[in-house]
């Protein structure tokens, strides 16, 4: 519960700073809080109004900007200036969306296909981050207006499959809207929280979150253990939802009324009216057996049975996704202990029926499916506000994070499936005498060689004071914060020289890529191990060659010519094997060189000690 205090000076009630939960959706967005008196999450509605703010931004000719319901009429009258579905563009390049470019009625810039998309409105260009920030700002204003207190902190939800770039973009949109985004939370995580699942520490549960909205479908399988929400798998279809059901009804009526394509092109408002009536019919049929209405004086009707026949193939596609998600998680239907329903389209009775049959259990559909994600975000916000200290909700890293070490090997600092937030430090040193800088290359992936993994960032730690090789202590620490953003810091402990970098990869990874990377690591496991041991042997060989060379140069006067000759011969042998691919030969040559040089080293040491002792009195 939010804390309420009394301002001693004025005697008025003062509310502790409110952290709001925001569901930034593809079609609609909402803001929710934990009610200060009841302790229950509630969505914020304008007086007599709707809780849903349509995720729409309209730019007027005169420079005016309207958001939400006010922007809706312009979808039809000014489609080029009215931005919808901006969430689909978050963290994406033109290449990522080119196949769907015709879906958007506004202009997406395609001049530099590799960089993040921009949207052109008139002669101005907007990034998806800026556009989303308009919607967030509207939600912030709404919350401030209703709560009558400034709102500066928020938790924002994103789909479980959002990659780093998309999460970072969402966070940046929040910042731009004047919100300190305390946490980015997965939508299925929020939905389960709204149902109280995962709120008790001891419970360990495997659940499915089925989310069918207006234009997108997601199924997520989560395992919740002691407040940790692990996404086991996600599946879905980013272009499947209630809109498809509307279109199916439109098609059905057009057939019945013999409305041709030509008539529709002649009268654009007709297709608009058809679509609106179809949605009305669909909603009506969620509670009735028959819909009757009229379009331009023509009677239209559809029964629930007829609608269900149209809807069935779409719902079957979602059920297939559920089966895939289970398979990907290595689970069977019986393993799923709870099923949570999210999204307006889960109100369709046939959806509930088919999902219930597939999972063979009763579904969680008691809460308003449009609101569950925002309600859960409000619960998470309250936990972050410190009002529920027992709970810390955590997510997990999908792939290992590490740095490149000698020979191009991957040194993992944070293994995959680590809980986040997570912090790990490890010490490294220099390879050369007087080395002033170290290059730190950060990688993500499961393979043993960095070249097979994905490079996230690279930076140089410079200004290390001159020291012999091996003496500097360079501590590299990785911090993955609660949003999954990685902060890498390198510090030379003796001198205090320090450098850090926040890893904001422009392109994160899609689910498929993560899957492929994991699969690759399994298929290549054997050859990876072989390569790693060869590279390790070569690295060790190179080190001993360097040290021996140094030793000979420094101590020439203490060694006989013969000794130098045989040492050099052993060094040549090792060098020859180093270019081959037999690690055992390299190890044997290292052994030989070691055996040979050890007595010399001991002799040199003895001489050094006796020289040091000379002239010194003991006792
Ligand atoms: P969302 O994206 O979660 O806001 O879901 C919006 C979708 O839910 C739209 O396609 C709506 O037509 C659909 N929807 C809302 N209410 C109902 C209802 N009572 N029956 C069927 N579909 C509905």
Coordinates of C-alpha atoms and ligand atoms in Angstrom, one line a residue:
X1 CA 0.0 0.0 0.0
X2 CA 1.2 3.5 -0.7
X3 CA 2.1 5.4 2.4
X4 CA 0.2 8.5 3.4
X5 CA 1.7 11.1 5.6
X6 CA 0.6 14.3 7.2
X7 CA 2.3 17.6 6.3
X8 CA 3.0 19.0 9.8
X9 CA 3.2 22.6 8.5
X10 CA 0.0 22.6 6.6
X11 CA -1.9 19.8 8.3
X12 CA -2.9 18.5 4.9
X13 CA -2.6 14.8 3.8
X14 CA 0.4 14.1 1.8
X15 CA 0.8 11.1 -0.4
X16 CA 4.1 9.4 -0.7
X17 CA 5.4 9.5 -4.3
X18 CA 3.2 7.4 -6.5
X19 CA 4.8 4.9 -8.9
X20 CA 2.4 4.0 -11.7
X21 CA 2.1 0.9 -13.7
X22 CA 1.8 1.3 -17.5
X23 CA 0.7 -1.1 -20.1
X24 CA 2.0 0.4 -23.4
X25 CA 0.0 -1.6 -25.9
X26 CA -0.1 -1.9 -29.6
X27 CA -3.7 -0.7 -29.9
X28 CA -4.5 0.5 -26.4
X29 CA -2.5 1.8 -23.4
X30 CA -3.5 2.0 -19.8
X31 CA -2.1 3.3 -16.5
X32 CA -2.9 1.8 -13.1
X33 CA -1.9 2.3 -9.5
X34 CA -2.4 0.5 -6.2
X35 CA -5.3 2.2 -4.5
X36 CA -3.9 3.9 -1.4
X37 CA -6.9 2.9 0.7
X38 CA -7.9 -0.5 -0.5
X39 CA -4.5 -1.7 -1.4
X40 CA -5.9 -3.2 -4.6
X41 CA -4.7 -2.3 -8.1
X42 CA -7.0 -0.1 -10.1
X43 CA -6.8 1.4 -13.6
X44 CA -7.1 5.1 -13.8
X45 CA -10.2 6.3 -15.7
X46 CA -11.1 9.9 -16.6
X47 CA -14.4 10.8 -15.0
X48 CA -17.1 8.6 -16.6
X49 CA -14.4 7.7 -19.1
X50 CA -12.7 4.8 -20.5
X51 CA -9.5 3.3 -19.0
X52 CA -8.1 2.5 -22.4
X53 CA -6.1 5.2 -24.2
X54 CA -5.9 4.2 -27.8
X55 CA -2.2 4.1 -28.8
X56 CA -2.7 6.7 -31.5
X57 CA -0.9 9.9 -32.3
X58 CA -2.2 12.5 -34.8
X59 CA -0.3 15.4 -36.1
X60 CA -2.4 18.3 -37.3
X61 CA -1.5 20.7 -40.1
X62 CA -1.1 23.6 -37.6
X63 CA 1.4 21.7 -35.5
X64 CA -1.1 20.4 -33.0
X65 CA -0.7 16.9 -31.6
X66 CA -3.7 14.8 -30.4
X67 CA -3.4 11.5 -28.7
X68 CA -5.8 8.6 -27.9
X69 CA -9.5 9.0 -28.5
X70 CA -9.0 12.4 -29.9
X71 CA -6.7 11.1 -32.6
X72 CA -9.1 8.3 -33.6
X73 CA -11.3 10.1 -36.1
X74 CA -8.2 11.1 -38.1
X75 CA -7.4 7.4 -38.7
X76 CA -9.9 7.6 -41.5
X77 CA -9.7 11.3 -42.5
X78 CA -5.9 11.8 -42.3
X79 CA -4.3 8.3 -42.4
X80 CA -0.9 9.8 -43.4
X81 CA -0.7 11.9 -40.3
X82 CA -2.1 9.4 -37.8
X83 CA 0.2 7.0 -36.3
X84 CA -1.0 3.6 -35.0
X85 CA 0.7 0.4 -33.9
X86 CA 4.0 2.3 -33.2
X87 CA 4.9 -0.5 -30.7
X88 CA 5.5 -2.8 -33.8
X89 CA 8.3 -0.4 -34.8
X90 CA 10.1 -0.1 -31.5
X91 CA 13.8 -0.9 -31.8
X92 CA 13.3 -2.0 -35.4
X93 CA 15.2 -1.2 -38.6
X94 CA 13.5 -0.8 -42.0
X95 CA 14.8 -4.2 -42.9
X96 CA 12.9 -5.7 -39.9
X97 CA 9.6 -4.3 -41.0
X98 CA 9.8 -4.0 -44.8
X99 CA 7.6 -7.1 -45.4
X100 CA 4.8 -5.4 -43.4
X101 CA 5.4 -1.8 -44.7
X102 CA 2.0 -1.9 -46.5
X103 CA 0.3 -2.5 -43.1
X104 CA 1.1 1.0 -42.1
X105 CA -0.8 3.9 -43.7
X106 CA 1.9 6.4 -42.7
X107 CA 5.3 6.8 -44.2
X108 CA 8.2 4.8 -42.9
X109 CA 11.5 6.0 -44.0
X110 CA 13.6 3.4 -45.9
X111 CA 16.7 5.4 -46.9
X112 CA 19.2 3.7 -44.5
X113 CA 17.9 0.2 -44.1
X114 CA 20.2 -0.8 -41.3
X115 CA 19.4 2.0 -38.9
X116 CA 16.4 2.4 -36.7
X117 CA 13.2 3.3 -38.5
X118 CA 11.8 6.9 -38.7
X119 CA 8.3 8.0 -39.5
X120 CA 7.7 10.9 -41.7
X121 CA 4.8 13.2 -41.0
X122 CA 4.8 16.3 -43.3
X123 CA 8.3 17.5 -43.3
X124 CA 9.1 16.2 -39.9
X125 CA 10.7 12.9 -38.9
X126 CA 9.8 11.0 -35.7
X127 CA 11.4 7.9 -34.1
X128 CA 9.1 5.3 -32.6
X129 CA 10.6 6.3 -29.3
X130 CA 9.4 9.9 -29.7
X131 CA 6.0 8.7 -30.8
X132 CA 5.6 6.3 -27.9
X133 CA 6.7 9.1 -25.6
X134 CA 3.6 11.1 -26.7
X135 CA 1.4 8.3 -25.6
X136 CA 3.3 7.9 -22.3
X137 CA 3.1 11.6 -21.7
X138 CA -0.7 11.4 -22.1
X139 CA -0.9 8.6 -19.6
X140 CA 1.3 10.6 -17.2
X141 CA -0.9 13.6 -17.6
X142 CA -4.0 11.5 -17.0
X143 CA -2.5 10.0 -13.9
X144 CA -1.5 13.4 -12.5
X145 CA -4.9 14.9 -13.3
X146 CA -6.7 12.1 -11.5
X147 CA -4.3 11.7 -8.6
X148 CA -3.7 15.4 -8.3
X149 CA 0.0 14.8 -7.6
X150 CA 3.0 14.8 -9.8
X151 CA 3.8 11.4 -11.3
X152 CA 7.5 10.9 -12.2
X153 CA 8.1 7.2 -11.8
X154 CA 6.7 4.3 -13.7
X155 CA 6.9 0.6 -14.4
X156 CA 6.3 -0.2 -18.1
X157 CA 5.4 -3.6 -19.5
X158 CA 6.7 -5.1 -22.8
X159 CA 6.1 -8.4 -24.5
X160 CA 8.3 -11.3 -23.2
X161 CA 9.9 -11.6 -26.6
X162 CA 11.1 -8.0 -26.7
X163 CA 14.9 -7.9 -27.2
X164 CA 17.4 -5.5 -25.6
X165 CA 16.9 -2.9 -28.3
X166 CA 13.1 -2.9 -27.9
X167 CA 13.3 -2.7 -24.1
X168 CA 15.9 0.1 -24.3
X169 CA 13.7 2.0 -26.8
X170 CA 10.7 1.6 -24.4
X171 CA 12.8 2.9 -21.5
X172 CA 14.0 5.8 -23.6
X173 CA 10.4 6.7 -24.5
X174 CA 9.6 6.8 -20.8
X175 CA 12.5 9.1 -20.2
X176 CA 11.4 11.4 -23.0
X177 CA 8.0 11.6 -21.5
X178 CA 9.5 12.7 -18.2
X179 CA 9.2 9.4 -16.5
X180 CA 11.9 7.6 -14.5
X181 CA 11.3 4.0 -15.7
X182 CA 12.1 2.0 -12.6
X183 CA 11.5 -1.3 -14.3
X184 CA 10.6 -2.8 -17.6
X185 CA 8.4 -5.9 -16.9
X186 CA 7.3 -8.7 -19.1
X187 CA 3.6 -8.5 -19.9
X188 CA 2.9 -12.2 -19.0
X189 CA 4.7 -11.6 -15.7
X190 CA 2.5 -8.6 -15.0
X191 CA -0.6 -10.6 -15.9
X192 CA 0.2 -13.4 -13.5
X193 CA 0.9 -10.9 -10.7
X194 CA -2.6 -9.4 -11.3
X195 CA -4.0 -12.8 -10.5
X196 CA -1.7 -13.0 -7.4
X197 CA 0.3 -15.8 -9.0
X198 CA 3.9 -15.6 -7.9
X199 CA 3.2 -13.3 -5.1
X200 CA 3.9 -15.8 -2.3
X201 CA 7.5 -16.6 -1.9
X202 CA 7.3 -20.4 -1.5
X203 CA 5.2 -21.2 -4.4
X204 CA 6.8 -22.7 -7.5
X205 CA 4.5 -22.9 -10.5
X206 CA 4.5 -23.4 -14.2
X207 CA 1.9 -21.3 -16.0
X208 CA 0.7 -20.3 -19.4
X209 CA -0.3 -16.7 -20.3
X210 CA -2.5 -16.6 -23.4
X211 CA -2.8 -13.1 -24.8
X212 CA -5.1 -12.4 -27.8
X213 CA -5.5 -8.7 -28.5
X214 CA -6.7 -6.7 -31.4
X215 CA -3.8 -7.4 -33.7
X216 CA -1.3 -9.6 -32.0
X217 CA -1.2 -13.0 -30.3
X218 CA 1.3 -14.2 -27.7
X219 CA 1.6 -17.3 -25.6
X220 CA 4.2 -17.4 -22.9
X221 CA 5.1 -20.3 -20.6
X222 CA 6.6 -19.1 -17.3
X223 CA 8.1 -20.8 -14.4
X224 CA 7.8 -18.9 -11.2
X225 CA 10.0 -19.9 -8.3
X226 CA 10.3 -17.8 -5.1
X227 CA 9.5 -14.6 -6.9
X228 CA 11.6 -15.3 -9.9
X229 CA 9.7 -15.3 -13.2
X230 CA 11.5 -17.3 -15.8
X231 CA 10.3 -17.2 -19.3
X232 CA 10.6 -20.8 -20.5
X233 CA 9.3 -20.1 -24.0
X234 CA 7.2 -17.7 -26.0
X235 CA 5.3 -18.2 -29.3
X236 CA 2.7 -16.3 -31.2
X237 CA 1.8 -14.3 -34.3
X238 CA 2.4 -10.6 -34.4
X239 CA -0.3 -10.2 -37.1
X240 CA -3.2 -12.2 -35.6
X241 CA -6.0 -10.9 -33.4
X242 CA -9.5 -9.6 -33.1
X243 CA -9.1 -7.5 -36.3
X244 CA -8.9 -10.8 -38.2
X245 CA -12.3 -11.8 -36.7
X246 CA -13.8 -8.4 -37.8
X247 CA -12.4 -8.9 -41.3
X248 CA -13.9 -12.4 -41.4
X249 CA -17.4 -11.1 -40.6
X250 CA -17.0 -8.3 -43.2
X251 CA -16.1 -10.9 -45.8
X252 CA -19.2 -13.0 -44.7
X253 CA -21.5 -10.0 -45.1
X254 CA -20.0 -8.8 -48.4
X255 CA -20.7 -12.3 -49.7
X256 CA -24.3 -12.3 -48.5
X257 CA -25.0 -8.8 -49.7
X258 CA -22.9 -9.3 -52.9
X259 CA -20.8 -6.1 -52.3
X260 CA -18.1 -6.0 -54.9
X261 CA -14.6 -4.6 -54.6
X262 CA -15.6 -1.9 -57.0
X263 CA -18.4 -0.7 -54.8
X264 CA -16.0 -0.5 -51.9
X265 CA -13.5 1.5 -53.8
X266 CA -16.2 3.9 -54.9
X267 CA -17.5 4.3 -51.4
X268 CA -14.6 4.2 -48.9
X269 CA -16.9 4.9 -46.0
X270 CA -18.8 1.7 -46.7
X271 CA -15.8 -0.5 -45.8
X272 CA -15.3 1.6 -42.7
X273 CA -19.0 1.1 -41.7
X274 CA -18.8 -2.6 -42.5
X275 CA -15.7 -3.0 -40.3
X276 CA -17.3 -1.0 -37.4
X277 CA -20.5 -3.1 -37.6
X278 CA -18.5 -6.3 -37.8
X279 CA -16.7 -5.4 -34.5
X280 CA -20.0 -4.5 -32.9
X281 CA -21.5 -7.9 -34.0
X282 CA -18.4 -9.8 -32.7
X283 CA -18.7 -8.1 -29.3
X284 CA -22.4 -8.7 -29.2
X285 CA -22.0 -12.3 -29.9
X286 CA -19.7 -12.7 -26.9
X287 CA -23.0 -12.5 -24.8
X288 CA -25.8 -13.3 -27.3
X289 CA -26.7 -15.9 -29.9
X290 CA -27.6 -13.6 -32.7
X291 CA -26.7 -10.1 -34.1
X292 CA -29.1 -8.1 -36.2
X293 CA -28.3 -4.6 -37.6
X294 CA -28.3 -2.6 -40.8
X295 CA -25.8 -1.0 -43.1
X296 CA -26.9 1.8 -45.3
X297 CA -30.5 0.6 -45.1
X298 CA -29.6 -3.0 -45.8
X299 CA -30.4 -5.6 -43.1
X300 CA -27.5 -7.6 -41.8
X301 CA -27.3 -10.4 -39.3
X302 CA -25.0 -13.2 -38.1
X303 CA -25.6 -16.0 -35.6
X304 CA -23.1 -17.1 -33.0
X305 CA -22.7 -20.4 -34.7
X306 CA -22.0 -18.7 -38.0
X307 CA -19.4 -16.5 -36.3
X308 CA -17.8 -19.4 -34.6
X309 CA -17.4 -21.2 -37.9
X310 CA -15.5 -18.1 -39.2
X311 CA -13.4 -17.7 -36.0
X312 CA -12.4 -21.3 -35.5
X313 CA -9.5 -21.4 -38.0
X314 CA -7.9 -18.3 -36.4
X315 CA -8.3 -19.8 -32.9
X316 CA -6.9 -23.1 -34.1
X317 CA -3.7 -21.2 -35.2
X318 CA -3.3 -19.9 -31.6
X319 CA -3.8 -23.4 -30.2
X320 CA -1.0 -24.6 -32.5
X321 CA 1.2 -21.9 -31.1
X322 CA 0.4 -23.1 -27.6
X323 CA 1.5 -26.6 -28.5
X324 CA 4.7 -25.2 -30.0
X325 CA 5.4 -23.1 -26.9
X326 CA 4.9 -26.2 -24.7
X327 CA 7.2 -28.2 -26.9
X328 CA 9.9 -25.5 -26.8
X329 CA 9.7 -25.4 -23.1
X330 CA 10.1 -29.2 -23.0
X331 CA 6.7 -29.5 -21.2
X332 CA 3.4 -31.3 -21.7
X333 CA -0.1 -29.9 -21.1
X334 CA -0.3 -31.6 -17.7
X335 CA 2.7 -29.5 -16.4
X336 CA 0.8 -26.3 -16.8
X337 CA -0.8 -25.4 -13.4
X338 CA -2.5 -22.1 -14.2
X339 CA -3.7 -20.5 -17.4
X340 CA -4.1 -16.7 -17.5
X341 CA -6.2 -15.0 -20.2
X342 CA -5.2 -11.5 -21.4
X343 CA -6.4 -9.3 -24.2
X344 CA -9.9 -8.1 -25.3
X345 CA -10.3 -11.0 -27.8
X346 CA -10.2 -13.6 -25.0
X347 CA -13.8 -12.5 -24.3
X348 CA -14.9 -14.5 -27.3
X349 CA -16.5 -17.6 -25.8
X350 CA -15.1 -20.0 -28.4
X351 CA -11.6 -18.7 -27.5
X352 CA -12.1 -19.6 -23.9
X353 CA -13.6 -22.9 -24.8
X354 CA -10.8 -24.0 -27.1
X355 CA -8.0 -22.8 -24.8
X356 CA -9.7 -24.5 -21.8
X357 CA -10.0 -27.7 -23.8
X358 CA -6.4 -27.6 -24.9
X359 CA -5.0 -27.1 -21.4
X360 CA -7.7 -29.3 -19.8
X361 CA -8.3 -26.8 -17.0
X362 CA -10.3 -23.8 -15.8
X363 CA -8.9 -20.5 -17.0
X364 CA -8.2 -17.3 -15.1
X365 CA -10.6 -14.9 -16.8
X366 CA -12.1 -13.2 -13.7
X367 CA -10.4 -9.9 -14.3
X368 CA -11.0 -7.5 -17.2
X369 CA -8.7 -9.0 -19.9
X370 CA -7.9 -5.5 -21.2
X371 CA -6.7 -4.4 -17.7
X372 CA -4.7 -7.3 -16.3
X373 CA -1.3 -6.3 -17.6
X374 CA -1.7 -2.7 -16.3
X375 CA -3.0 -4.0 -12.9
X376 CA 0.0 -6.3 -12.6
X377 CA 2.4 -3.4 -13.5
X378 CA 0.8 -1.4 -10.6
X379 CA 1.5 -4.3 -8.3
X380 CA 5.1 -4.5 -9.4
X381 CA 5.4 -0.7 -9.0
X382 CA 4.1 -1.0 -5.4
X383 CA 6.7 -3.7 -4.7
X384 CA 9.4 -1.4 -6.1
X385 CA 8.1 1.4 -3.9
X386 CA 9.2 -0.8 -1.1
X387 CA 5.8 -1.5 0.2
X388 CA 6.2 -5.2 -0.1
X389 CA 9.8 -5.8 1.1
X390 CA 9.6 -9.6 1.1
X391 CA 9.3 -9.8 -2.6
X392 CA 11.9 -9.2 -5.3
X393 CA 10.7 -10.0 -8.7
X394 CA 13.4 -11.2 -11.0
X395 CA 13.9 -12.2 -14.6
X396 CA 16.6 -14.3 -16.2
X397 CA 19.3 -13.7 -18.8
X398 CA 18.5 -15.7 -22.0
X399 CA 22.1 -16.1 -23.2
X400 CA 25.6 -16.1 -21.5
X401 CA 27.5 -12.8 -21.3
X402 CA 31.3 -12.7 -21.4
X403 CA 34.5 -11.2 -22.8
X404 CA 37.1 -12.2 -25.2
X405 CA 40.3 -13.6 -23.7
X406 CA 43.6 -14.8 -25.3
X407 CA 43.2 -16.7 -28.5
X408 CA 39.6 -15.5 -29.2
X409 CA 38.1 -17.6 -26.4
X410 CA 34.8 -16.6 -24.7
X411 CA 35.2 -16.2 -21.0
X412 CA 31.7 -16.3 -19.5
X413 CA 31.1 -13.9 -16.6
X414 CA 27.3 -14.3 -16.4
X415 CA 26.0 -17.7 -17.5
X416 CA 22.7 -18.0 -19.3
X417 CA 19.6 -18.3 -17.1
X418 CA 21.2 -16.2 -14.4
X419 CA 18.8 -14.2 -12.3
X420 CA 18.8 -10.5 -12.9
X421 CA 19.8 -8.1 -11.5
X422 CA 23.2 -9.8 -11.4
X423 CA 26.7 -8.6 -10.7
X424 CA 29.9 -10.5 -11.4
X425 CA 33.6 -9.4 -11.2
X426 CA 36.7 -11.2 -12.4
X427 CA 40.3 -10.2 -12.5
X428 CA 42.5 -10.2 -15.6
X429 CA 46.0 -9.0 -16.3
X430 CA 48.2 -7.8 -19.1
X431 CA 50.3 -9.9 -21.4
X432 CA 53.1 -7.6 -22.3
X433 CA 55.5 -5.6 -20.1
X434 CA 54.5 -1.9 -19.9
X435 CA 51.2 -2.6 -21.6
X436 CA 49.2 0.6 -21.2
X437 CA 45.8 -0.5 -22.5
X438 CA 43.5 -3.5 -22.6
X439 CA 40.8 -4.0 -25.2
X440 CA 37.6 -5.3 -23.7
X441 CA 35.2 -7.0 -26.1
X442 CA 31.9 -8.0 -24.8
X443 CA 30.0 -11.0 -26.3
X444 CA 26.7 -12.8 -25.9
X445 CA 26.3 -16.5 -26.7
X446 CA 27.0 -20.0 -25.8
X447 CA 29.9 -20.9 -28.1
X448 CA 33.5 -21.3 -26.9
X449 CA 35.0 -19.0 -29.5
X450 CA 33.9 -15.4 -29.6
X451 CA 33.8 -15.4 -33.3
X452 CA 30.7 -17.7 -33.1
X453 CA 29.0 -15.5 -30.6
X454 CA 27.5 -12.0 -31.0
X455 CA 29.6 -9.0 -30.2
X456 CA 27.7 -6.5 -28.0
X457 CA 30.4 -3.8 -27.4
X458 CA 34.0 -3.1 -27.3
X459 CA 36.0 -0.5 -25.4
X460 CA 39.6 0.2 -24.3
X461 CA 40.8 0.6 -20.8
X462 CA 43.7 3.0 -21.3
X463 CA 46.2 4.8 -19.1
X464 CA 47.4 1.7 -17.1
X465 CA 50.8 2.8 -15.6
X466 CA 53.9 0.9 -16.9
X467 CA 54.2 -2.4 -15.1
X468 CA 55.7 -5.8 -16.0
X469 CA 53.3 -8.2 -17.7
X470 CA 51.0 -10.0 -15.2
X471 CA 51.3 -7.3 -12.5
X472 CA 48.3 -5.1 -13.3
X473 CA 45.1 -6.3 -11.7
X474 CA 42.3 -5.4 -14.1
X475 CA 38.9 -6.1 -12.6
X476 CA 36.1 -6.5 -15.2
X477 CA 32.7 -6.4 -13.7
X478 CA 29.4 -7.1 -15.4
X479 CA 26.2 -5.7 -14.0
X480 CA 22.9 -6.7 -15.6
X481 CA 20.3 -4.4 -14.2
X482 CA 16.7 -5.4 -13.6
X483 CA 15.7 -4.4 -17.1
X484 CA 18.4 -6.7 -18.7
X485 CA 20.7 -3.8 -19.6
X486 CA 24.3 -4.6 -19.2
X487 CA 26.9 -2.3 -17.6
X488 CA 30.5 -3.3 -18.1
X489 CA 33.2 -1.7 -16.0
X490 CA 37.0 -2.2 -16.2
X491 CA 39.2 -1.0 -13.4
X492 CA 42.9 -1.4 -12.9
X493 CA 43.0 -1.9 -9.1
X494 CA 46.6 -0.8 -8.5
X495 CA 46.3 2.5 -10.2
X496 CA 42.5 3.0 -10.0
X497 CA 42.2 3.7 -13.7
X498 CA 38.7 3.0 -14.7
X499 CA 36.4 2.9 -17.7
X500 CA 32.9 1.7 -18.1
X501 CA 30.3 1.3 -20.8
X502 CA 26.6 0.7 -21.0
X503 CA 25.7 -1.9 -23.5
X504 CA 22.7 -0.7 -25.6
X505 CA 22.9 -2.9 -28.6
X506 CA 21.1 -1.3 -31.6
X507 CA 19.8 -4.6 -32.5
X508 CA 18.8 -7.2 -29.9
X509 CA 18.0 -10.7 -30.7
X510 CA 14.7 -12.2 -31.8
X511 CA 13.4 -15.4 -30.1
X512 CA 14.4 -17.4 -33.2
X513 CA 18.0 -16.0 -33.0
X514 CA 18.3 -16.9 -29.3
X515 CA 17.0 -20.3 -30.1
X516 CA 19.4 -20.8 -33.0
X517 CA 22.3 -19.7 -30.9
X518 CA 21.4 -22.2 -28.2
X519 CA 20.9 -24.9 -30.7
X520 CA 24.3 -24.1 -32.4
X521 CA 26.0 -24.4 -29.0
X522 CA 24.6 -27.9 -28.6
X523 CA 25.4 -29.1 -32.1
X524 CA 28.9 -27.7 -32.0
X525 CA 29.6 -28.7 -28.4
X526 CA 32.1 -31.4 -29.3
X527 CA 34.2 -29.4 -31.8
X528 CA 33.9 -26.3 -29.5
X529 CA 35.6 -28.3 -26.6
X530 CA 38.3 -29.5 -29.0
X531 CA 38.9 -26.0 -30.3
X532 CA 38.9 -24.5 -26.8
X533 CA 41.6 -27.0 -25.6
X534 CA 43.7 -26.4 -28.7
X535 CA 43.5 -22.6 -28.2
X536 CA 44.3 -23.0 -24.5
X537 CA 47.3 -25.1 -25.4
X538 CA 48.5 -22.6 -28.0
X539 CA 48.0 -19.7 -25.5
X540 CA 50.0 -21.5 -22.9
X541 CA 52.7 -22.3 -25.5
X542 CA 52.9 -18.7 -26.5
X543 CA 53.3 -17.6 -22.9
X544 CA 56.1 -20.1 -22.1
X545 CA 57.9 -19.1 -25.3
X546 CA 57.7 -15.4 -24.4
X547 CA 58.9 -16.1 -20.8
X548 CA 61.7 -18.4 -21.9
X549 CA 62.9 -15.8 -24.5
X550 CA 62.9 -13.1 -21.9
X551 CA 64.8 -15.4 -19.5
X552 CA 67.5 -16.2 -22.0
X553 CA 68.0 -12.5 -23.0
X554 CA 68.2 -11.4 -19.4
X555 CA 70.4 -14.2 -18.1
X556 CA 72.7 -14.9 -21.0
X557 CA 75.7 -14.5 -18.8
X558 CA 74.6 -17.2 -16.4
X559 CA 74.0 -19.9 -19.1
X560 CA 76.4 -21.9 -21.2
X561 CA 76.2 -21.8 -25.0
X562 CA 75.2 -25.4 -25.0
X563 CA 72.4 -24.8 -22.6
X564 CA 71.1 -21.9 -24.7
X565 CA 71.4 -24.1 -27.8
X566 CA 69.2 -27.0 -26.5
X567 CA 66.7 -24.5 -25.0
X568 CA 66.4 -22.8 -28.4
X569 CA 65.9 -26.2 -30.1
X570 CA 63.1 -27.1 -27.7
X571 CA 61.5 -23.7 -28.3
X572 CA 61.7 -24.3 -32.1
X573 CA 60.0 -27.7 -31.6
X574 CA 57.2 -26.0 -29.6
X575 CA 56.8 -23.2 -32.2
X576 CA 56.4 -25.8 -35.0
X577 CA 53.7 -27.7 -33.1
X578 CA 51.9 -24.5 -32.2
X579 CA 50.8 -24.0 -35.8
X580 CA 49.4 -27.6 -36.0
X581 CA 46.1 -28.8 -34.6
X582 CA 47.3 -31.4 -32.1
X583 CA 47.0 -30.1 -28.6
X584 CA 48.7 -33.2 -27.1
X585 CA 51.9 -32.5 -29.2
X586 CA 51.8 -28.9 -28.0
X587 CA 51.4 -30.0 -24.3
X588 CA 54.3 -32.5 -24.7
X589 CA 56.5 -29.8 -26.2
X590 CA 55.6 -27.4 -23.4
X591 CA 56.5 -30.1 -20.9
X592 CA 59.8 -30.7 -22.5
X593 CA 60.7 -27.0 -22.6
X594 CA 59.6 -26.7 -19.0
X595 CA 61.7 -29.7 -17.8
X596 CA 64.7 -28.3 -19.7
X597 CA 64.5 -24.7 -18.4
X598 CA 63.5 -25.4 -14.8
X599 CA 67.0 -26.3 -13.5
X600 CA 68.4 -23.1 -15.2
X601 CA 65.8 -21.0 -13.6
X602 CA 66.5 -22.6 -10.2
X603 CA 70.3 -21.9 -10.7
X604 CA 69.7 -18.3 -11.7
X605 CA 67.5 -17.9 -8.6
X606 CA 70.1 -19.4 -6.3
X607 CA 72.8 -17.1 -7.7
X608 CA 70.5 -14.1 -7.3
X609 CA 69.8 -15.0 -3.7
X610 CA 73.4 -15.6 -2.8
X611 CA 74.4 -12.3 -4.4
X612 CA 71.7 -10.5 -2.4
X613 CA 72.9 -12.2 0.8
X614 CA 76.6 -11.3 0.2
X615 CA 77.7 -8.6 2.5
X616 CA 74.7 -8.9 4.7
X617 CA 75.1 -10.0 8.2
X618 CA 72.6 -12.4 9.5
X619 CA 71.5 -12.1 13.1
Ligands
LIG1 P1 -6.7 -5.4 -26.8 O1 -5.7 -5.2 -27.9 O2 -6.3 -6.3 -25.8 O3 -7.3 -4.1 -26.3 O4 -8.0 -6.1 -27.5 C1 -8.8 -5.5 -28.3 C2 -9.6 -6.5 -29.1 O5 -10.5 -7.2 -28.3 C3 -10.3 -5.9 -30.3 O6 -10.2 -6.7 -31.4 C4 -11.7 -6.0 -29.8 O7 -12.7 -6.0 -30.9 C5 -11.8 -7.2 -29.0 N1 -12.9 -7.2 -28.0 C6 -13.1 -6.3 -27.1 N2 -14.3 -6.7 -26.4 C7 -14.7 -7.8 -27.0 C8 -15.8 -8.7 -26.7 N3 -16.7 -8.4 -25.8 N4 -16.0 -9.8 -27.5 C9 -15.1 -10.1 -28.4 N5 -14.0 -9.3 -28.7 C10 -13.8 -8.2 -28.0

